Amino acid sequence: QVQLVESGGGLVQAGDSLRLSCAASGRTFSRLTMAWFRQAPGKEREFVTAASWSGWSTTYADSVKGRFTISRDNAKNTLYLQMNTLKPEDTAVYYCAAGSTYGSRLIRDYDAWGQGTQVTVSS
């Protein structure tokens, strides 16, 4: 099993940037598809972005396309999410997840999850 620990969340203003990190340990990180999901209060958890094992292939939810960038450093076993031009509607708990099916936006295709990190964007 892989263990995931997110960090980097916080309180920012609309238009600001933030970078989240997800440190992985356990299974071979470089073989895993990695993704970010988020869950806002009172809403279901939703897909944000995913990266293939190499990081060369990525996919994004329409709501974050052009503003968020996923990347990974396999040598450091770390996944990143660069979030620019943040909006109040980006406020949520952000989770990193690991799986084996690249491109999936389904929660059930990811079998390891971090504890989440809170991102709050004020207007």
PDB file of C-alpha atoms in Angstrom:
ATOM      1  CA  GLN A   1       0.000   0.000   0.000  1.00  0.00           C
ATOM      2  CA  VAL A   2       1.088   3.589  -0.572  1.00  0.00           C
ATOM      3  CA  GLN A   3       0.838   6.282   2.062  1.00  0.00           C
ATOM      4  CA  LEU A   4       0.068   9.839   0.964  1.00  0.00           C
ATOM      5  CA  VAL A   5       0.488  13.057   2.934  1.00  0.00           C
ATOM      6  CA  GLU A   6      -0.657  16.399   1.540  1.00  0.00           C
ATOM      7  CA  SER A   7       0.651  19.798   2.567  1.00  0.00           C
ATOM      8  CA  GLY A   8       0.615  23.388   1.417  1.00  0.00           C
ATOM      9  CA  GLY A   9      -2.986  24.387   1.959  1.00  0.00           C
ATOM     10  CA  GLY A  10      -3.986  27.661   3.532  1.00  0.00           C
ATOM     11  CA  LEU A  11      -6.046  30.829   3.393  1.00  0.00           C
ATOM     12  CA  VAL A  12      -5.456  33.081   0.397  1.00  0.00           C
ATOM     13  CA  GLN A  13      -7.261  35.847  -1.431  1.00  0.00           C
ATOM     14  CA  ALA A  14      -8.901  35.568  -4.818  1.00  0.00           C
ATOM     15  CA  GLY A  15      -6.313  35.878  -7.557  1.00  0.00           C
ATOM     16  CA  ASP A  16      -3.496  34.481  -5.421  1.00  0.00           C
ATOM     17  CA  SER A  17      -1.483  31.327  -6.053  1.00  0.00           C
ATOM     18  CA  LEU A  18      -0.794  28.295  -3.914  1.00  0.00           C
ATOM     19  CA  ARG A  19       1.186  25.088  -4.391  1.00  0.00           C
ATOM     20  CA  LEU A  20       0.125  21.839  -2.819  1.00  0.00           C
ATOM     21  CA  SER A  21       2.460  18.894  -2.293  1.00  0.00           C
ATOM     22  CA  CYS A  22       1.750  15.238  -1.754  1.00  0.00           C
ATOM     23  CA  ALA A  23       4.532  13.053  -0.354  1.00  0.00           C
ATOM     24  CA  ALA A  24       4.248   9.348  -1.100  1.00  0.00           C
ATOM     25  CA  SER A  25       5.799   6.333   0.540  1.00  0.00           C
ATOM     26  CA  GLY A  26       5.326   2.594   0.266  1.00  0.00           C
ATOM     27  CA  ARG A  27       4.552   1.297  -3.213  1.00  0.00           C
ATOM     28  CA  THR A  28       6.700   2.388  -6.143  1.00  0.00           C
ATOM     29  CA  PHE A  29       5.529   5.935  -6.731  1.00  0.00           C
ATOM     30  CA  SER A  30       6.868   6.107 -10.264  1.00  0.00           C
ATOM     31  CA  ARG A  31       4.495   3.325 -11.381  1.00  0.00           C
ATOM     32  CA  LEU A  32       1.350   4.997 -10.105  1.00  0.00           C
ATOM     33  CA  THR A  33      -1.169   7.251 -11.747  1.00  0.00           C
ATOM     34  CA  MET A  34      -1.614  10.200  -9.401  1.00  0.00           C
ATOM     35  CA  ALA A  35      -4.502  12.595  -9.115  1.00  0.00           C
ATOM     36  CA  TRP A  36      -5.928  15.473  -7.125  1.00  0.00           C
ATOM     37  CA  PHE A  37      -9.539  15.583  -6.035  1.00  0.00           C
ATOM     38  CA  ARG A  38     -11.326  18.177  -3.928  1.00  0.00           C
ATOM     39  CA  GLN A  39     -14.391  18.338  -1.754  1.00  0.00           C
ATOM     40  CA  ALA A  40     -16.205  21.543  -0.891  1.00  0.00           C
ATOM     41  CA  PRO A  41     -18.541  21.776   2.119  1.00  0.00           C
ATOM     42  CA  GLY A  42     -21.832  20.066   1.390  1.00  0.00           C
ATOM     43  CA  LYS A  43     -20.661  18.779  -1.979  1.00  0.00           C
ATOM     44  CA  GLU A  44     -19.390  15.506  -3.325  1.00  0.00           C
ATOM     45  CA  ARG A  45     -15.718  14.885  -3.880  1.00  0.00           C
ATOM     46  CA  GLU A  46     -14.776  15.848  -7.429  1.00  0.00           C
ATOM     47  CA  PHE A  47     -11.928  15.203  -9.801  1.00  0.00           C
ATOM     48  CA  VAL A  48      -9.455  18.037 -10.337  1.00  0.00           C
ATOM     49  CA  THR A  49      -6.520  16.654 -12.326  1.00  0.00           C
ATOM     50  CA  ALA A  50      -4.437  13.522 -12.925  1.00  0.00           C
ATOM     51  CA  ALA A  51      -0.974  12.695 -14.196  1.00  0.00           C
ATOM     52  CA  SER A  52       0.363   9.519 -15.742  1.00  0.00           C
ATOM     53  CA  TRP A  53       3.236   7.649 -14.134  1.00  0.00           C
ATOM     54  CA  SER A  54       5.763   9.699 -16.105  1.00  0.00           C
ATOM     55  CA  GLY A  55       3.943  12.987 -15.710  1.00  0.00           C
ATOM     56  CA  TRP A  56       3.982  13.513 -19.455  1.00  0.00           C
ATOM     57  CA  SER A  57       0.258  12.941 -19.806  1.00  0.00           C
ATOM     58  CA  THR A  58      -2.139  15.055 -17.786  1.00  0.00           C
ATOM     59  CA  THR A  59      -5.852  15.747 -17.715  1.00  0.00           C
ATOM     60  CA  TYR A  60      -7.847  18.484 -16.008  1.00  0.00           C
ATOM     61  CA  ALA A  61     -11.385  19.285 -15.013  1.00  0.00           C
ATOM     62  CA  ASP A  62     -12.764  22.120 -17.114  1.00  0.00           C
ATOM     63  CA  SER A  63     -13.177  24.284 -14.020  1.00  0.00           C
ATOM     64  CA  VAL A  64      -9.415  24.422 -13.400  1.00  0.00           C
ATOM     65  CA  LYS A  65      -7.988  24.086 -16.902  1.00  0.00           C
ATOM     66  CA  GLY A  66      -5.521  26.874 -17.612  1.00  0.00           C
ATOM     67  CA  ARG A  67      -5.198  27.812 -13.937  1.00  0.00           C
ATOM     68  CA  PHE A  68      -3.953  24.629 -12.236  1.00  0.00           C
ATOM     69  CA  THR A  69      -0.920  22.531 -13.147  1.00  0.00           C
ATOM     70  CA  ILE A  70      -0.169  19.040 -11.916  1.00  0.00           C
ATOM     71  CA  SER A  71       3.387  17.778 -11.846  1.00  0.00           C
ATOM     72  CA  ARG A  72       5.395  15.070 -10.183  1.00  0.00           C
ATOM     73  CA  ASP A  73       8.973  14.408  -9.171  1.00  0.00           C
ATOM     74  CA  ASN A  74       9.432  10.662  -9.148  1.00  0.00           C
ATOM     75  CA  ALA A  75      12.922  10.988  -7.686  1.00  0.00           C
ATOM     76  CA  LYS A  76      11.381  12.690  -4.646  1.00  0.00           C
ATOM     77  CA  ASN A  77       8.182  10.613  -4.573  1.00  0.00           C
ATOM     78  CA  THR A  78       6.218  13.840  -4.593  1.00  0.00           C
ATOM     79  CA  LEU A  79       3.175  15.098  -6.461  1.00  0.00           C
ATOM     80  CA  TYR A  80       2.437  18.807  -6.832  1.00  0.00           C
ATOM     81  CA  LEU A  81      -0.510  20.990  -7.685  1.00  0.00           C
ATOM     82  CA  GLN A  82       0.264  24.555  -8.699  1.00  0.00           C
ATOM     83  CA  MET A  83      -2.896  26.632  -8.380  1.00  0.00           C
ATOM     84  CA  ASN A  84      -2.955  30.087  -9.937  1.00  0.00           C
ATOM     85  CA  THR A  85      -5.655  32.733 -10.166  1.00  0.00           C
ATOM     86  CA  LEU A  86      -7.544  31.125  -7.336  1.00  0.00           C
ATOM     87  CA  LYS A  87     -11.272  31.773  -7.013  1.00  0.00           C
ATOM     88  CA  PRO A  88     -13.591  31.505  -4.005  1.00  0.00           C
ATOM     89  CA  GLU A  89     -15.203  28.490  -5.655  1.00  0.00           C
ATOM     90  CA  ASP A  90     -11.865  26.679  -5.409  1.00  0.00           C
ATOM     91  CA  THR A  91     -12.354  26.550  -1.645  1.00  0.00           C
ATOM     92  CA  ALA A  92     -12.291  22.881  -0.625  1.00  0.00           C
ATOM     93  CA  VAL A  93     -10.304  20.146   1.026  1.00  0.00           C
ATOM     94  CA  TYR A  94      -7.832  18.884  -1.546  1.00  0.00           C
ATOM     95  CA  TYR A  95      -6.877  15.211  -1.622  1.00  0.00           C
ATOM     96  CA  CYS A  96      -4.172  13.430  -3.540  1.00  0.00           C
ATOM     97  CA  ALA A  97      -4.892   9.905  -4.681  1.00  0.00           C
ATOM     98  CA  ALA A  98      -3.000   7.018  -6.237  1.00  0.00           C
ATOM     99  CA  GLY A  99      -4.240   4.430  -8.675  1.00  0.00           C
ATOM    100  CA  SER A 100      -3.352   2.391 -11.717  1.00  0.00           C
ATOM    101  CA  THR A 101      -5.800   3.625 -14.348  1.00  0.00           C
ATOM    102  CA  TYR A 102      -4.516   6.774 -16.016  1.00  0.00           C
ATOM    103  CA  GLY A 103      -7.095   9.347 -16.900  1.00  0.00           C
ATOM    104  CA  SER A 104      -9.846   8.038 -14.692  1.00  0.00           C
ATOM    105  CA  ARG A 105     -11.962  10.663 -12.979  1.00  0.00           C
ATOM    106  CA  LEU A 106     -13.716   8.100 -10.843  1.00  0.00           C
ATOM    107  CA  ILE A 107     -13.057   7.873  -7.128  1.00  0.00           C
ATOM    108  CA  ARG A 108     -13.363   4.091  -7.252  1.00  0.00           C
ATOM    109  CA  ASP A 109     -10.301   3.816  -9.533  1.00  0.00           C
ATOM    110  CA  TYR A 110      -8.019   5.238  -6.851  1.00  0.00           C
ATOM    111  CA  ASP A 111      -7.131   2.970  -3.952  1.00  0.00           C
ATOM    112  CA  ALA A 112      -4.943   5.201  -1.811  1.00  0.00           C
ATOM    113  CA  TRP A 113      -5.823   8.623  -0.450  1.00  0.00           C
ATOM    114  CA  GLY A 114      -4.211  11.272   1.656  1.00  0.00           C
ATOM    115  CA  GLN A 115      -5.874  12.947   4.609  1.00  0.00           C
ATOM    116  CA  GLY A 116      -6.491  16.168   2.693  1.00  0.00           C
ATOM    117  CA  THR A 117      -5.368  19.762   3.026  1.00  0.00           C
ATOM    118  CA  GLN A 118      -7.718  22.726   3.342  1.00  0.00           C
ATOM    119  CA  VAL A 119      -7.621  25.501   0.759  1.00  0.00           C
ATOM    120  CA  THR A 120      -9.724  28.574   1.485  1.00  0.00           C
ATOM    121  CA  VAL A 121      -9.990  31.409  -1.009  1.00  0.00           C
ATOM    122  CA  SER A 122     -11.534  34.635   0.216  1.00  0.00           C
ATOM    123  CA  SER A 123     -13.180  37.124  -2.113  1.00  0.00           C
TER     124      SER A 123
END
